[in-house]
Tab-separated table of C-alpha atoms and ligand atoms in Angstrom:
chain	number	residue	atom	x	y	z
A	3	UNK	CA	-17.271	11.186	4.283
A	4	UNK	CA	-14.563	13.368	5.653
A	5	UNK	CA	-11.623	15.228	4.261
A	6	UNK	CA	-9.069	17.480	5.862
A	7	UNK	CA	-9.862	21.151	5.523
A	8	UNK	CA	-8.777	22.325	2.079
A	9	UNK	CA	-5.214	23.586	1.901
A	10	UNK	CA	-4.153	22.061	5.228
A	11	UNK	CA	-2.542	18.801	6.123
A	12	UNK	CA	-4.524	18.507	9.352
A	13	UNK	CA	-7.146	15.852	9.888
A	14	UNK	CA	-10.496	16.677	11.392
A	15	UNK	CA	-10.247	13.697	13.723
A	16	UNK	CA	-13.580	14.358	15.430
A	17	UNK	CA	-15.338	14.112	12.072
A	18	UNK	CA	-13.382	11.006	11.126
A	19	UNK	CA	-14.293	9.355	14.431
A	20	UNK	CA	-17.962	10.019	13.758
A	21	UNK	CA	-17.650	7.782	10.676
A	22	UNK	CA	-16.579	4.780	12.773
A	23	UNK	CA	-19.656	3.507	14.647
A	24	UNK	CA	-17.688	1.140	16.890
A	25	UNK	CA	-15.765	4.045	18.416
A	26	UNK	CA	-18.979	5.087	20.175
A	27	UNK	CA	-18.849	1.955	22.303
A	28	UNK	CA	-17.943	1.874	25.931
A	29	UNK	CA	-15.608	-0.765	27.268
A	30	UNK	CA	-15.689	-1.710	30.939
A	31	UNK	CA	-17.385	1.585	31.735
A	32	UNK	CA	-14.946	3.787	29.776
A	33	UNK	CA	-15.115	5.169	26.248
A	34	UNK	CA	-13.362	2.632	24.020
A	35	UNK	CA	-9.765	3.626	23.368
A	36	UNK	CA	-8.800	1.446	20.426
A	37	UNK	CA	-5.039	1.117	20.029
A	38	UNK	CA	-4.828	-2.166	18.134
A	39	UNK	CA	-5.172	-1.118	14.517
A	40	UNK	CA	-2.023	-3.008	13.526
A	41	UNK	CA	-3.896	-6.234	14.273
A	42	UNK	CA	-7.019	-5.022	12.485
A	43	UNK	CA	-8.393	-1.538	11.997
A	44	UNK	CA	-11.990	-0.480	12.578
A	45	UNK	CA	-14.370	0.139	9.657
A	46	UNK	CA	-15.983	3.416	8.642
A	47	UNK	CA	-19.673	3.585	7.747
A	48	UNK	CA	-19.044	3.958	3.980
A	49	UNK	CA	-17.304	0.548	3.946
A	50	UNK	CA	-20.132	-1.095	5.901
A	51	UNK	CA	-22.748	0.563	3.724
A	52	UNK	CA	-21.053	-0.385	0.441
A	53	UNK	CA	-20.988	-4.052	1.444
A	54	UNK	CA	-24.564	-3.978	2.682
A	55	UNK	CA	-25.702	-2.322	-0.575
A	56	UNK	CA	-23.808	-4.872	-2.619
A	57	UNK	CA	-25.524	-7.815	-0.924
A	58	UNK	CA	-28.963	-6.170	-0.937
A	59	UNK	CA	-28.893	-4.929	-4.519
A	60	UNK	CA	-26.173	-6.420	-6.700
A	61	UNK	CA	-25.035	-9.860	-5.574
A	62	UNK	CA	-24.513	-12.680	-8.068
A	63	UNK	CA	-21.442	-14.714	-8.947
A	64	UNK	CA	-18.901	-12.879	-11.087
A	65	UNK	CA	-17.506	-13.560	-14.561
A	66	UNK	CA	-19.963	-16.359	-15.287
A	67	UNK	CA	-23.407	-14.989	-15.966
A	68	UNK	CA	-24.853	-13.378	-19.066
A	69	UNK	CA	-27.630	-11.837	-16.985
A	70	UNK	CA	-27.677	-8.239	-15.791
A	71	UNK	CA	-27.140	-8.924	-12.079
A	72	UNK	CA	-24.032	-11.018	-12.661
A	73	UNK	CA	-22.676	-8.305	-14.897
A	74	UNK	CA	-23.297	-5.698	-12.210
A	75	UNK	CA	-21.401	-7.811	-9.669
A	76	UNK	CA	-18.590	-8.377	-12.182
A	77	UNK	CA	-18.392	-4.653	-12.908
A	78	UNK	CA	-18.138	-3.879	-9.175
A	79	UNK	CA	-15.494	-6.579	-8.694
A	80	UNK	CA	-13.376	-5.333	-11.585
A	81	UNK	CA	-13.882	-1.691	-10.571
A	82	UNK	CA	-12.336	-2.640	-7.209
A	83	UNK	CA	-9.349	-4.132	-9.023
A	84	UNK	CA	-8.875	-0.906	-11.007
A	85	UNK	CA	-9.140	1.118	-7.774
A	86	UNK	CA	-6.428	-1.033	-6.153
A	87	UNK	CA	-4.169	-0.684	-9.212
A	88	UNK	CA	-4.542	3.085	-9.081
A	89	UNK	CA	-4.086	3.174	-5.287
A	90	UNK	CA	-0.702	1.421	-5.430
A	91	UNK	CA	0.232	2.749	-8.884
A	92	UNK	CA	0.450	-0.708	-10.461
A	93	UNK	CA	1.211	-0.410	-14.176
A	94	UNK	CA	-1.692	-2.739	-15.016
A	95	UNK	CA	-4.749	-4.084	-13.220
A	96	UNK	CA	-3.744	-7.520	-14.574
A	97	UNK	CA	-0.936	-7.396	-12.012
A	98	UNK	CA	-3.451	-7.098	-9.142
A	99	UNK	CA	-4.503	-10.470	-7.730
A	100	UNK	CA	-7.237	-10.709	-5.121
A	101	UNK	CA	-6.386	-13.047	-2.250
A	102	UNK	CA	-7.591	-13.486	1.333
A	103	UNK	CA	-4.891	-11.309	2.817
A	104	UNK	CA	-1.170	-10.789	3.223
A	105	UNK	CA	-0.638	-14.328	4.472
A	106	UNK	CA	-2.228	-15.869	1.405
A	107	UNK	CA	-0.392	-13.459	-0.912
A	108	UNK	CA	2.988	-14.514	0.502
A	109	UNK	CA	2.047	-18.200	0.442
A	110	UNK	CA	1.064	-17.761	-3.198
A	111	UNK	CA	4.474	-16.370	-4.116
A	112	UNK	CA	6.357	-18.885	-1.953
A	113	UNK	CA	4.401	-21.805	-3.406
A	114	UNK	CA	4.305	-20.736	-7.029
A	115	UNK	CA	7.586	-18.831	-7.448
A	116	UNK	CA	9.248	-21.390	-5.215
A	117	UNK	CA	8.136	-24.354	-7.317
A	118	UNK	CA	9.233	-22.601	-10.504
A	119	UNK	CA	12.542	-21.105	-9.434
A	120	UNK	CA	13.927	-22.588	-6.199
A	121	UNK	CA	16.367	-25.472	-6.332
A	122	UNK	CA	18.648	-27.242	-3.852
A	123	UNK	CA	21.363	-24.877	-2.617
A	124	UNK	CA	19.451	-21.698	-3.546
A	125	UNK	CA	18.788	-19.085	-0.887
A	126	UNK	CA	15.823	-16.946	0.149
A	127	UNK	CA	16.678	-13.854	2.202
A	128	UNK	CA	14.317	-12.546	4.872
A	129	UNK	CA	14.955	-10.308	7.889
A	130	UNK	CA	14.904	-10.683	11.634
A	131	UNK	CA	11.820	-8.485	11.935
A	132	UNK	CA	9.455	-10.522	9.756
A	133	UNK	CA	5.945	-11.534	10.772
A	134	UNK	CA	5.481	-15.326	10.871
A	135	UNK	CA	3.522	-14.897	7.618
A	136	UNK	CA	6.771	-13.879	5.930
A	137	UNK	CA	8.841	-16.610	7.579
A	138	UNK	CA	6.859	-19.837	7.617
A	139	UNK	CA	5.805	-19.929	3.911
A	140	UNK	CA	9.505	-19.665	3.013
A	141	UNK	CA	10.447	-22.385	5.480
A	142	UNK	CA	7.822	-24.654	3.928
A	143	UNK	CA	9.024	-24.120	0.365
A	144	UNK	CA	12.682	-24.362	1.414
A	145	UNK	CA	11.935	-27.750	3.000
A	146	UNK	CA	10.320	-28.891	-0.253
A	147	UNK	CA	13.016	-27.614	-2.607
A	148	UNK	CA	16.223	-27.899	-0.577
A	149	UNK	CA	16.695	-24.116	-0.627
A	150	UNK	CA	18.022	-22.338	2.456
A	151	UNK	CA	16.642	-19.405	4.451
A	152	UNK	CA	19.046	-16.571	5.315
A	153	UNK	CA	18.096	-13.919	7.872
A	154	UNK	CA	19.364	-10.325	7.833
A	155	UNK	CA	20.154	-9.117	11.376
A	156	UNK	CA	18.920	-5.868	12.918
A	157	UNK	CA	20.364	-3.366	15.385
A	158	UNK	CA	19.180	-2.807	18.970
A	159	UNK	CA	17.076	0.106	17.684
A	160	UNK	CA	15.394	-2.222	15.198
A	161	UNK	CA	17.165	-1.015	12.055
A	162	UNK	CA	18.071	-3.457	9.302
A	163	UNK	CA	21.797	-4.163	8.851
A	164	UNK	CA	22.193	-3.138	5.222
A	165	UNK	CA	25.834	-4.228	5.060
A	166	UNK	CA	24.901	-7.728	6.149
A	167	UNK	CA	22.151	-7.704	3.522
A	168	UNK	CA	24.627	-6.672	0.823
A	169	UNK	CA	26.967	-9.513	1.798
A	170	UNK	CA	24.124	-12.047	1.735
A	171	UNK	CA	22.979	-10.900	-1.687
A	172	UNK	CA	26.302	-12.038	-3.123
A	173	UNK	CA	25.272	-15.629	-2.354
A	174	UNK	CA	23.009	-17.865	-4.504
A	175	UNK	CA	19.933	-15.813	-3.579
A	176	UNK	CA	16.756	-16.270	-5.643
A	177	UNK	CA	14.420	-13.915	-3.761
A	178	UNK	CA	14.385	-11.291	-0.992
A	179	UNK	CA	11.245	-11.087	1.153
A	180	UNK	CA	11.139	-8.145	3.542
A	181	UNK	CA	8.524	-6.268	5.485
A	182	UNK	CA	7.892	-2.650	4.471
A	183	UNK	CA	6.932	-1.708	8.045
A	184	UNK	CA	7.507	-3.967	11.058
A	185	UNK	CA	4.307	-4.782	12.940
A	186	UNK	CA	6.193	-5.064	16.240
A	187	UNK	CA	8.859	-2.365	15.981
A	188	UNK	CA	7.240	0.063	13.556
A	189	UNK	CA	10.530	0.280	11.627
A	190	UNK	CA	10.066	1.505	8.046
A	191	UNK	CA	12.522	-0.400	5.862
A	192	UNK	CA	14.249	1.260	2.876
A	193	UNK	CA	12.463	-0.863	0.295
A	194	UNK	CA	13.652	1.115	-2.738
A	195	UNK	CA	17.270	0.759	-1.675
A	196	UNK	CA	16.809	-2.963	-1.003
A	197	UNK	CA	15.153	-3.440	-4.392
A	198	UNK	CA	17.987	-1.596	-6.150
A	199	UNK	CA	20.616	-3.705	-4.368
A	200	UNK	CA	18.792	-6.930	-5.211
A	201	UNK	CA	18.044	-5.972	-8.801
A	202	UNK	CA	21.717	-5.195	-9.480
A	203	UNK	CA	22.189	-8.926	-8.939
A	204	UNK	CA	19.019	-9.949	-10.815
A	205	UNK	CA	17.166	-10.925	-7.611
A	206	UNK	CA	13.430	-10.142	-7.260
A	207	UNK	CA	12.011	-8.561	-4.091
A	208	UNK	CA	8.748	-9.177	-2.261
A	209	UNK	CA	7.626	-6.515	0.211
A	210	UNK	CA	5.113	-7.359	2.932
A	211	UNK	CA	3.025	-4.192	2.955
A	212	UNK	CA	0.507	-5.216	5.637
A	213	UNK	CA	1.622	-2.467	8.026
A	214	UNK	CA	2.575	0.137	5.438
A	215	UNK	CA	-0.569	0.388	3.357
A	216	UNK	CA	-2.792	1.903	6.115
A	217	UNK	CA	-0.217	4.510	7.092
A	218	UNK	CA	1.497	6.002	4.052
A	219	UNK	CA	1.285	6.437	0.296
A	220	UNK	CA	2.451	3.247	-1.433
A	221	UNK	CA	3.643	3.327	-5.035
A	222	UNK	CA	4.861	-0.086	-6.177
A	223	UNK	CA	6.703	1.385	-9.153
A	224	UNK	CA	8.540	3.957	-7.037
A	225	UNK	CA	9.392	1.218	-4.517
A	226	UNK	CA	10.667	-0.910	-7.386
A	227	UNK	CA	9.340	-4.152	-5.889
A	228	UNK	CA	8.469	-7.278	-7.844
A	229	UNK	CA	5.741	-8.352	-5.400
A	230	UNK	CA	3.764	-6.384	-2.822
A	231	UNK	CA	1.309	-8.001	-0.382
A	232	UNK	CA	-1.336	-6.433	1.847
A	233	UNK	CA	-4.622	-7.063	3.689
A	234	UNK	CA	-7.871	-5.118	3.409
A	235	UNK	CA	-8.720	-5.414	7.099
A	236	UNK	CA	-5.712	-3.418	8.255
A	237	UNK	CA	-6.623	-0.515	5.961
A	238	UNK	CA	-10.189	0.098	7.167
A	239	UNK	CA	-11.627	-2.526	4.800
A	240	UNK	CA	-13.194	-5.910	5.542
A	241	UNK	CA	-11.513	-9.131	6.647
A	242	UNK	CA	-11.101	-11.900	4.096
A	243	UNK	CA	-9.771	-9.774	1.243
A	244	UNK	CA	-6.247	-8.785	0.350
A	245	UNK	CA	-4.009	-8.124	-2.599
A	246	UNK	CA	-0.925	-9.512	-4.208
A	247	UNK	CA	0.657	-7.136	-6.680
A	248	UNK	CA	3.144	-8.927	-8.932
A	249	UNK	CA	5.150	-7.812	-11.917
A	250	UNK	CA	3.763	-9.352	-15.055
A	251	UNK	CA	7.170	-10.752	-16.081
A	252	UNK	CA	7.199	-12.928	-12.943
A	253	UNK	CA	3.497	-13.772	-12.766
A	254	UNK	CA	3.543	-15.031	-16.333
A	255	UNK	CA	6.394	-17.408	-15.594
A	256	UNK	CA	4.844	-18.701	-12.379
A	257	UNK	CA	2.528	-21.747	-12.283
A	258	UNK	CA	-0.971	-21.460	-10.768
A	259	UNK	CA	-1.188	-21.650	-6.994
A	260	UNK	CA	-4.666	-23.138	-6.569
A	261	UNK	CA	-6.583	-25.121	-9.180
A	262	UNK	CA	-10.305	-24.771	-9.792
A	263	UNK	CA	-12.898	-22.646	-11.538
A	264	UNK	CA	-12.036	-19.343	-13.216
A	265	UNK	CA	-8.266	-19.917	-13.354
A	266	UNK	CA	-8.511	-22.138	-16.451
A	267	UNK	CA	-8.682	-21.453	-20.172
A	268	UNK	CA	-9.653	-24.982	-21.219
A	269	UNK	CA	-9.969	-28.206	-19.243
A	270	UNK	CA	-9.793	-31.761	-20.539
A	271	UNK	CA	-8.886	-34.802	-18.470
A	272	UNK	CA	-5.606	-34.992	-20.350
A	273	UNK	CA	-4.513	-31.365	-20.114
A	274	UNK	CA	-5.646	-28.029	-18.749
A	275	UNK	CA	-4.489	-24.623	-19.923
A	276	UNK	CA	-4.486	-21.499	-17.787
A	277	UNK	CA	-6.517	-18.344	-17.990
A	278	UNK	CA	-4.750	-15.016	-18.526
A	279	UNK	CA	-3.592	-12.773	-15.677
A	280	UNK	CA	-4.827	-12.102	-13.068
A	281	UNK	CA	-7.399	-14.911	-13.262
A	282	UNK	CA	-4.728	-17.631	-13.435
A	283	UNK	CA	-4.196	-16.987	-9.722
A	284	UNK	CA	-7.846	-16.563	-8.688
A	285	UNK	CA	-9.330	-20.053	-8.487
A	286	UNK	CA	-12.893	-20.356	-7.215
A	287	UNK	CA	-15.531	-17.796	-6.298
A	288	UNK	CA	-13.763	-14.759	-4.871
A	289	UNK	CA	-14.804	-12.610	-1.900
A	290	UNK	CA	-16.832	-10.252	-4.081
A	291	UNK	CA	-18.338	-8.264	-1.205
A	292	UNK	CA	-14.836	-8.018	0.253
A	293	UNK	CA	-13.555	-6.341	-2.891
A	294	UNK	CA	-16.491	-3.910	-2.782
A	295	UNK	CA	-15.625	-3.084	0.821
A	296	UNK	CA	-11.953	-2.725	-0.056
A	297	UNK	CA	-12.862	-0.319	-2.845
A	298	UNK	CA	-14.896	1.756	-0.384
A	299	UNK	CA	-11.951	1.718	2.061
A	300	UNK	CA	-9.634	3.013	-0.672
A	301	UNK	CA	-12.114	5.779	-1.492
A	302	UNK	CA	-12.350	6.629	2.185
A	303	UNK	CA	-8.575	6.780	2.700
A	304	UNK	CA	-8.202	8.904	-0.421
A	305	UNK	CA	-10.963	11.256	0.712
A	306	UNK	CA	-9.087	11.833	3.958
A	307	UNK	CA	-5.721	11.995	2.198
A	308	UNK	CA	-2.813	9.600	2.600
A	309	UNK	CA	-0.259	12.342	3.247
A	310	UNK	CA	-2.541	13.824	5.896
A	311	UNK	CA	-3.018	10.429	7.572
A	312	UNK	CA	0.760	9.847	7.600
A	313	UNK	CA	1.409	13.292	9.092
A	314	UNK	CA	-1.279	12.874	11.768
A	315	UNK	CA	0.003	9.459	12.801
A	316	UNK	CA	3.644	10.592	12.798
A	317	UNK	CA	2.723	13.362	15.220
A	318	UNK	CA	0.763	10.910	17.423
A	319	UNK	CA	3.656	8.448	17.380
A	320	UNK	CA	6.127	11.103	18.466
A	321	UNK	CA	3.772	12.272	21.227
A	322	UNK	CA	3.019	8.748	22.434
A	323	UNK	CA	6.695	7.773	22.650
A	324	UNK	CA	7.414	10.995	24.513
A	325	UNK	CA	4.654	10.312	27.053
A	326	UNK	CA	5.579	6.691	27.647
A	327	UNK	CA	9.386	6.948	27.726
A	328	UNK	CA	9.706	8.515	31.235
A	329	UNK	CA	7.506	5.901	32.953
A	330	UNK	CA	9.524	4.021	35.580
A	331	UNK	CA	10.973	0.738	34.253
A	332	UNK	CA	9.884	1.531	30.677
A	333	UNK	CA	11.772	-0.130	27.847
A	334	UNK	CA	10.635	0.884	24.381
A	335	UNK	CA	11.232	-1.903	21.868
A	336	UNK	CA	11.781	-0.425	18.411
A	337	UNK	CA	13.300	3.032	18.327
A	338	UNK	CA	14.357	3.269	14.677
A	339	UNK	CA	14.513	6.814	13.302
A	340	UNK	CA	12.175	5.804	10.463
A	341	UNK	CA	9.118	4.462	12.212
A	342	UNK	CA	5.360	4.224	11.691
A	343	UNK	CA	2.243	3.534	13.669
A	344	UNK	CA	3.492	1.232	16.439
A	345	UNK	CA	4.698	1.669	20.032
A	346	UNK	CA	5.946	-1.570	21.620
A	347	UNK	CA	7.204	-1.706	25.170
A	348	UNK	CA	7.892	-3.770	28.245
A	349	UNK	CA	7.981	-2.529	31.823
A	350	UNK	CA	10.528	-3.983	34.175
A	351	UNK	CA	9.002	-6.255	36.781
A	352	UNK	CA	5.707	-6.742	34.908
A	353	UNK	CA	4.416	-9.196	32.327
A	354	UNK	CA	2.960	-7.679	29.127
A	355	UNK	CA	-0.150	-9.827	29.464
A	356	UNK	CA	-0.896	-8.445	32.945
A	357	UNK	CA	-0.387	-4.864	31.753
A	358	UNK	CA	-2.719	-5.482	28.778
A	359	UNK	CA	-5.389	-6.986	31.019
A	360	UNK	CA	-5.334	-3.988	33.370
A	361	UNK	CA	-5.446	-1.571	30.424
A	362	UNK	CA	-8.533	-3.380	29.137
A	363	UNK	CA	-10.213	-2.815	32.484
A	364	UNK	CA	-9.644	0.902	31.848
A	365	UNK	CA	-11.213	0.668	28.381
A	366	UNK	CA	-7.938	0.601	26.460
A	367	UNK	CA	-7.449	-2.064	23.781
A	368	UNK	CA	-3.794	-2.886	23.137
A	369	UNK	CA	-2.179	-6.111	21.962
A	370	UNK	CA	0.134	-8.142	24.148
A	371	UNK	CA	2.362	-11.084	23.277
A	372	UNK	CA	4.806	-11.900	20.516
A	373	UNK	CA	2.735	-10.323	17.709
A	374	UNK	CA	3.552	-13.277	15.408
A	375	UNK	CA	7.218	-12.280	15.532
A	376	UNK	CA	8.708	-14.826	17.926
A	377	UNK	CA	12.271	-14.644	16.528
A	378	UNK	CA	12.168	-10.894	17.085
A	379	UNK	CA	11.139	-11.403	20.729
A	380	UNK	CA	14.105	-13.755	21.125
A	381	UNK	CA	16.339	-11.104	19.536
A	382	UNK	CA	15.289	-8.572	22.193
A	383	UNK	CA	15.262	-11.161	24.997
A	384	UNK	CA	11.629	-10.575	25.974
A	385	UNK	CA	8.673	-13.002	26.079
A	386	UNK	CA	6.442	-10.428	24.445
A	387	UNK	CA	5.601	-6.747	24.469
A	388	UNK	CA	2.639	-4.483	25.016
A	389	UNK	CA	1.882	-2.917	21.648
A	390	UNK	CA	-0.172	0.212	21.090
A	391	UNK	CA	-0.780	0.790	17.392
A	392	UNK	CA	-2.343	3.748	15.675
A	393	UNK	CA	-5.015	4.500	13.137
A	394	UNK	CA	-6.226	7.721	11.578
A	395	UNK	CA	-8.976	7.960	14.235
A	396	UNK	CA	-6.663	8.082	17.259
A	397	UNK	CA	-6.126	11.255	19.243
A	398	UNK	CA	-3.573	12.865	21.528
A	399	UNK	CA	-6.068	12.500	24.393
A	400	UNK	CA	-6.151	8.740	23.875
A	401	UNK	CA	-2.367	8.582	24.158
A	402	UNK	CA	-2.535	10.632	27.339
A	403	UNK	CA	-5.066	8.113	28.680
A	404	UNK	CA	-2.744	5.287	27.655
A	405	UNK	CA	0.273	6.779	29.416
A	406	UNK	CA	-1.683	7.399	32.642
A	407	UNK	CA	-3.168	3.908	32.548
A	408	UNK	CA	0.214	2.275	31.902
A	409	UNK	CA	1.706	4.144	34.849
A	410	UNK	CA	-1.160	3.023	37.049
A	411	UNK	CA	-1.000	-0.602	35.838
A	412	UNK	CA	2.766	-0.731	36.368
A	413	UNK	CA	2.418	0.613	39.916
A	414	UNK	CA	-0.257	-1.980	40.688
A	415	UNK	CA	1.827	-4.859	39.298
A	416	UNK	CA	5.174	-4.053	40.836
B	28	PLP	N1	2.645	-9.229	7.774
B	28	PLP	C1	2.607	-8.307	8.727
B	28	PLP	C2	3.737	-7.329	8.844
B	28	PLP	C3	1.527	-8.232	9.594
B	28	PLP	O1	1.491	-7.317	10.554
B	28	PLP	C4	0.465	-9.169	9.444
B	28	PLP	C5	-0.673	-9.177	10.385
B	28	PLP	O2	-0.581	-8.751	11.499
B	28	PLP	C6	0.550	-10.108	8.420
B	28	PLP	C7	1.646	-10.110	7.604
B	28	PLP	C8	-0.538	-11.098	8.197
B	28	PLP	O3	-1.680	-10.466	7.746
B	28	PLP	P1	-3.045	-11.264	7.565
B	28	PLP	O4	-3.297	-11.968	8.870
B	28	PLP	O5	-4.052	-10.226	7.260
B	28	PLP	O6	-2.837	-12.224	6.440
C-alpha cells in the first residue's frame, strides 16, 4: 500500500496507479485513461484481496452462529462498522447503518422519516443540483403523505442561492436534503452553513455525500448533519455496499424501513418489537464481503491521506479546466469557486454522446448524458454534458490527453 512521502502533501501517483490492476489495461489500442470515477471508481488490490480472503477463509452468516467461523465473519462485519464510524467521525457506531448505497440510504430516510414525520401541507426542501436519487425518493413520499417538494435555485455558475434557501426554510419545512458535492457540476455546497440555518428552525438536514466522500475529509459532526449517505463503490470500495449515518435521536424515532430477519427483537403473529440500533434498519443478510471491502477501501484512503488526495485532485481540476477552457466552442458547465472532482462541458455544434464515443476510440473513458440530473440539464438548457471526473490515480498527462482528444473530436464533428 502507498502513502505520500512523509512530511509532504504530494501523492506518489505512479505508486498508487500500480495498486489498481485495471489501470494496466489498454482500450482500443491506447493505455486506458479512466476519467469516470464519479460514476464508479476503480479498486485497488488491497480491496480485492481483502474480499477474496474473506470468502476463502472467513465466510459465514453474521450475528447468528455460535460457531467460530460465524463469529469471525461477525467480527469483520462489525470492525467495518467501527472503521466507518471513525472515518466519518460518527459519535457512535450504532449510528452507522449498512445499506446498498446512497440511493438506498436516501430511500430509507424518505420512507421511514417520511412516514413518521411528513403530513399534508409539510414541505421537503431539495436543490436544483440533486441527483435523481435525492429527488425521486422525496417525490414518492410526498405523493404518499401530501407533502410538497420545494427546490432551491442555483446560479449560472452552479452555486446554491442561499437567500432563496433561507426564505424557503421559513415555510412548513420538515427536512432539507442537499448534495454535499454535485456529481454534474462539482459544486461543493456549504453543508455546515445549511445545517446551521435549518437547525435554527428545528429542521433536520440530510446530506448526499456520494461525491464528497472519495475526495475530501468528511466529519459528520463538524458538518452538523442529521443524516449522511454515501456509496462504497465511489470511494474505491466494492459495489453493493453503502452507508447511512443518522443521528440517534432521529433513528430512534423512525420506524423500520424493511422487515425481516435481524431487525427484530421478538416476533409473534400478534406483535413484533424492533432490535436496537443499527440493526433495526438492517433487515436480512447484509453484504458482508462488501463491508470487508469497504473497510479495506477506508484503510487504503487513509494510508494515502485524505488531505493529500484532496490537494492532488484540486490541482488536477484546476489544470484540467485550464486546458479545456480555450478549446473552440467550449462551454464549461459548473464553474463554482468551491468545486471538486468533476469537469462537465458541452462543445457548440457537437452532441456529448458523439464526443464521448470518439474519446472512447482514443482510450479515454468519460461519461456523457444527463448524469441522473435531468432537471439540472434543463436548467442549463443542454441535453447532456461530457463529464470527466477524477480519482486519486489520475495524472496531469491524462488531462493533457483528454484536452488533445476533445479538440480532435470537436474538429471531426463540426
Ligand atoms: N447521489 C449522487 C450525488 C451521485 O453522484 C450518485 C451516483 O452517481 C448517487 C447519489 C447514487 O449513488 P448509488 O447509485 O451508488 O446509489
